[in-house]
Tab-separated table of C-alpha atoms in Angstrom:
chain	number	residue	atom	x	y	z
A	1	UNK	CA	195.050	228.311	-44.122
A	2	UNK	CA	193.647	224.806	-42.970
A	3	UNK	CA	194.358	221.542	-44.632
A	4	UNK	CA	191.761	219.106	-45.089
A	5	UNK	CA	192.712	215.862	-42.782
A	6	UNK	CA	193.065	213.993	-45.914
A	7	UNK	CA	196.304	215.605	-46.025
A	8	UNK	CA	197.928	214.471	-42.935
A	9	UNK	CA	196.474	210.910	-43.795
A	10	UNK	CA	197.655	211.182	-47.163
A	11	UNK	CA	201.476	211.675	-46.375
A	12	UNK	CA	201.347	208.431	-43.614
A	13	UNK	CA	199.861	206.697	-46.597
A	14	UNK	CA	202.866	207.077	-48.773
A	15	UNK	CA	205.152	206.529	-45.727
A	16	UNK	CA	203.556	203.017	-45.417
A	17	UNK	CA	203.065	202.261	-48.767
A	18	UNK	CA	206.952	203.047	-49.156
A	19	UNK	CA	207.955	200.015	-47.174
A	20	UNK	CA	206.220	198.057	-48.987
A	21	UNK	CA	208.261	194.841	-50.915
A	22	UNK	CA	208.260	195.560	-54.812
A	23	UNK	CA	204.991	194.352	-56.476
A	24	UNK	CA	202.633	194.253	-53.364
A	25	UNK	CA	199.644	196.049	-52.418
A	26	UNK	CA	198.043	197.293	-49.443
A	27	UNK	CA	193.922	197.753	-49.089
A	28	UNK	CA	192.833	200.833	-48.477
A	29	UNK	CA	190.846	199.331	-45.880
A	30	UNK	CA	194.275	198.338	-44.177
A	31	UNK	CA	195.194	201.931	-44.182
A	32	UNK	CA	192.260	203.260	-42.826
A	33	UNK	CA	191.980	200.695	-40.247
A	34	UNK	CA	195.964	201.287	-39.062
A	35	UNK	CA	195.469	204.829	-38.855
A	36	UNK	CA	191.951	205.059	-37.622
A	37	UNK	CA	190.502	206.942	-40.085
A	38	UNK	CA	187.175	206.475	-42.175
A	39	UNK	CA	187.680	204.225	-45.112
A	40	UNK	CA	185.627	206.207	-47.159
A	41	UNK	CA	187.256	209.462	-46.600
A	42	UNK	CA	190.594	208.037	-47.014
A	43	UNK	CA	189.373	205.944	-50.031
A	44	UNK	CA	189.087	209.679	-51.969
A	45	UNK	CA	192.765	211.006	-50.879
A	46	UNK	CA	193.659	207.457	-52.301
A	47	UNK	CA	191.990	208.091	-55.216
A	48	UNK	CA	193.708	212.013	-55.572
A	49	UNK	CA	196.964	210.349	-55.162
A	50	UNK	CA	196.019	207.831	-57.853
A	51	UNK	CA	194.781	210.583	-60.456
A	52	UNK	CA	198.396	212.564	-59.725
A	53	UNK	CA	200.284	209.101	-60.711
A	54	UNK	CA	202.212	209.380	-57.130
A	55	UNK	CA	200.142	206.165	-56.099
A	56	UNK	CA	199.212	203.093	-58.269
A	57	UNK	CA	196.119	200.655	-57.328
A	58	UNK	CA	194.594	197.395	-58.124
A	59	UNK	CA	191.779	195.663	-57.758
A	60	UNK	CA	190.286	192.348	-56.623
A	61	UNK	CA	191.092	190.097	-53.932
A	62	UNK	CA	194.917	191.076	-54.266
A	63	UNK	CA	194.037	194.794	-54.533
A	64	UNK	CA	194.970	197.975	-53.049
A	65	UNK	CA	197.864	200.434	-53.164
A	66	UNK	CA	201.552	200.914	-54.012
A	67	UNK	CA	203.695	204.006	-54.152
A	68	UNK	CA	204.176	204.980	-58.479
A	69	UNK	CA	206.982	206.510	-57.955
A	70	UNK	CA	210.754	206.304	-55.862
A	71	UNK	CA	210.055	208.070	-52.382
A	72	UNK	CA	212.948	210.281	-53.654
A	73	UNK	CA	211.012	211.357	-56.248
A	74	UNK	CA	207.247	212.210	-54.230
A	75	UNK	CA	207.647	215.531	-52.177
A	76	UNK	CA	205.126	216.619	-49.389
A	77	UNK	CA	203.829	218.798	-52.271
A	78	UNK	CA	202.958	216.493	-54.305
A	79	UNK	CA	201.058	215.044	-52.401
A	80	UNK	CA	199.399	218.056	-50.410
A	81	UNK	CA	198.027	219.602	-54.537
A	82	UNK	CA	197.270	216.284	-55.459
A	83	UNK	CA	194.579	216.218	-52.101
A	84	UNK	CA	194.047	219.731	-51.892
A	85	UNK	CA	194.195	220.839	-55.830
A	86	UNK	CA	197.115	223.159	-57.071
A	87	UNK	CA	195.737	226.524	-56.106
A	88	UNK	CA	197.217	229.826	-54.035
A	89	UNK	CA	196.952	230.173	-50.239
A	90	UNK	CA	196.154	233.975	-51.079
A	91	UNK	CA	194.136	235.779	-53.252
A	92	UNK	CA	194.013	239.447	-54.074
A	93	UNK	CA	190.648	241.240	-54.483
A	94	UNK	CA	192.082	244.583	-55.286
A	95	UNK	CA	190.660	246.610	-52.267
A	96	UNK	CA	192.977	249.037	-52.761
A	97	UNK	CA	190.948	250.400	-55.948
A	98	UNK	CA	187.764	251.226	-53.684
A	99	UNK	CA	189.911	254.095	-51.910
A	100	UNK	CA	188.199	257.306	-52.193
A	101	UNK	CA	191.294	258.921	-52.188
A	102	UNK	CA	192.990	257.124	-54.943
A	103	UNK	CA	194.494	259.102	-57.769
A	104	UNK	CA	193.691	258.190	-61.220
A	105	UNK	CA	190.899	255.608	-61.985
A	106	UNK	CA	193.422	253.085	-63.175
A	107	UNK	CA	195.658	250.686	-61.185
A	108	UNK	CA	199.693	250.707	-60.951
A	109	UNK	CA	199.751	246.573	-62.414
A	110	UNK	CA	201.524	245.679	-59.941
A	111	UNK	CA	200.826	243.480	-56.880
A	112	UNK	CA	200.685	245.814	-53.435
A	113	UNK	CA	203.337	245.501	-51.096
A	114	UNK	CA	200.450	243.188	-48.365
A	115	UNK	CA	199.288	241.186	-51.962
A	116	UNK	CA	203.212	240.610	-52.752
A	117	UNK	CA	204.229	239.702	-49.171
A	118	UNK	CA	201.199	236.942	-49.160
A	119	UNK	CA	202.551	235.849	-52.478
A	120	UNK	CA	206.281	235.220	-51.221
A	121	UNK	CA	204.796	233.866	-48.410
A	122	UNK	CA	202.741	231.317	-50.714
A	123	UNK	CA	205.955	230.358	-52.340
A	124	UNK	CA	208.163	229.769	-49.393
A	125	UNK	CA	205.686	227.208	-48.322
A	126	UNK	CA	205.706	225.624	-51.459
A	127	UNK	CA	209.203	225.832	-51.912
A	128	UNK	CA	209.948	223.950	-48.270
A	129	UNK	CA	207.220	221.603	-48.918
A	130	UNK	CA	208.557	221.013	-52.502
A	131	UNK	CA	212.198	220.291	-50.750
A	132	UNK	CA	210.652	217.450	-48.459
A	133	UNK	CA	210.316	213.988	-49.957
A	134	UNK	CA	208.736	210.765	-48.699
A	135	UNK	CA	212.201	209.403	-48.528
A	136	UNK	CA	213.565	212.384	-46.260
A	137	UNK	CA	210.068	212.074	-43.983
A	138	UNK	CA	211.074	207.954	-43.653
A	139	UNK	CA	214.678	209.331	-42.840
A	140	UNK	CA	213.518	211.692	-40.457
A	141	UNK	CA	211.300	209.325	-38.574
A	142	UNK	CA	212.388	208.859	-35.070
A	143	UNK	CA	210.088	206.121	-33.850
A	144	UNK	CA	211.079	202.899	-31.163
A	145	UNK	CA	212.663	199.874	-32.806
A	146	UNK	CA	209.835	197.687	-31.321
A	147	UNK	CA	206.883	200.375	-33.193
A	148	UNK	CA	208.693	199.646	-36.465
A	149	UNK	CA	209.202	195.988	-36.116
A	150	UNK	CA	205.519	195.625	-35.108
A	151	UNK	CA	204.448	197.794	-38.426
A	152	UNK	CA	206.337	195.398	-40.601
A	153	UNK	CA	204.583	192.739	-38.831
A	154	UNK	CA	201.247	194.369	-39.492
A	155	UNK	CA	201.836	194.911	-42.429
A	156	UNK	CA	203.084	191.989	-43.706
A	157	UNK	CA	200.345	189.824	-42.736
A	158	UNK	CA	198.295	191.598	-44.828
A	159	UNK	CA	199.994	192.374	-48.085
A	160	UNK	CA	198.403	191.333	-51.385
């Protein structure tokens, strides 16, 4: 499975919109431009994150985007579905009922032991992503004093 890069530029998104002072905005043309991605491309993982309430926006002059909700409260998967959409990593075609050799013309109804091993594989995914919140990524972030003092700098001179 590949994630779009949306993804990745999603979930640095939220971990700079996080630090943000209560009631500000940043463009989405800040974003892009920090992280060096295409506004554009960005502008439509904004826009997922926006339709899943886990980001709010403005416009105007003073426009652009805040985190919706607490970072305890956004996990990585949230934010993944809301870029990628909310379906399965795997999905079973049945092969198994082509066999020649199979008895009966009926299946057994339940998943085969390859379909139910890519379905608890699915789920574990989910279920570490699911256990990872903004706030844990922000706690987790092991970056040089001087990087995060010169973020808040950036940033700051161009809040709305």
């Amino acid at each position: 499975m590949v994630l779009k890069n949306q993804v990745e530029w999603a979930l640095h998104c939220c971990s700079m919109l996080a630090g943000l002072p209560q009631g500000k905005y940043l463009a989405a043309k800040d974003l892009a431009e920090f992280h060096g991605v295409p506004k554009e491309y960005l502008g439509k993982a904004l826009q997922r994150l926006s339709a899943a309430g886990l980001v709010e926006s403005t416009l105007g002059p003073a426009g652009g985007y805040r985190l919706a909700k607490p970072v305890a409260a956004i996990t990585f998967l949230d934010i993944v579905e809301a870029v990628e959409g909310r379906r399965v990593t795997f999905a079973c075609t049945e092969i198994r009922m082509n066999s020649p050799c199979r008895v009966g013309k009926r299946g057994t109804g339940k998943p085969c032991s390859i379909a139910q091993a890519m379905y608890d594989a699915d789920e574990a995914w989910r279920s570490h992503l699911r256990s990872l919140t903004v706030e844990s990524m922000l706690a987790g972030a092991q970056l040089p004093k001087e990087q995060v003092d010169a973020t808040k700098r950036w940033v700051e001179q161009r809040l709305k």
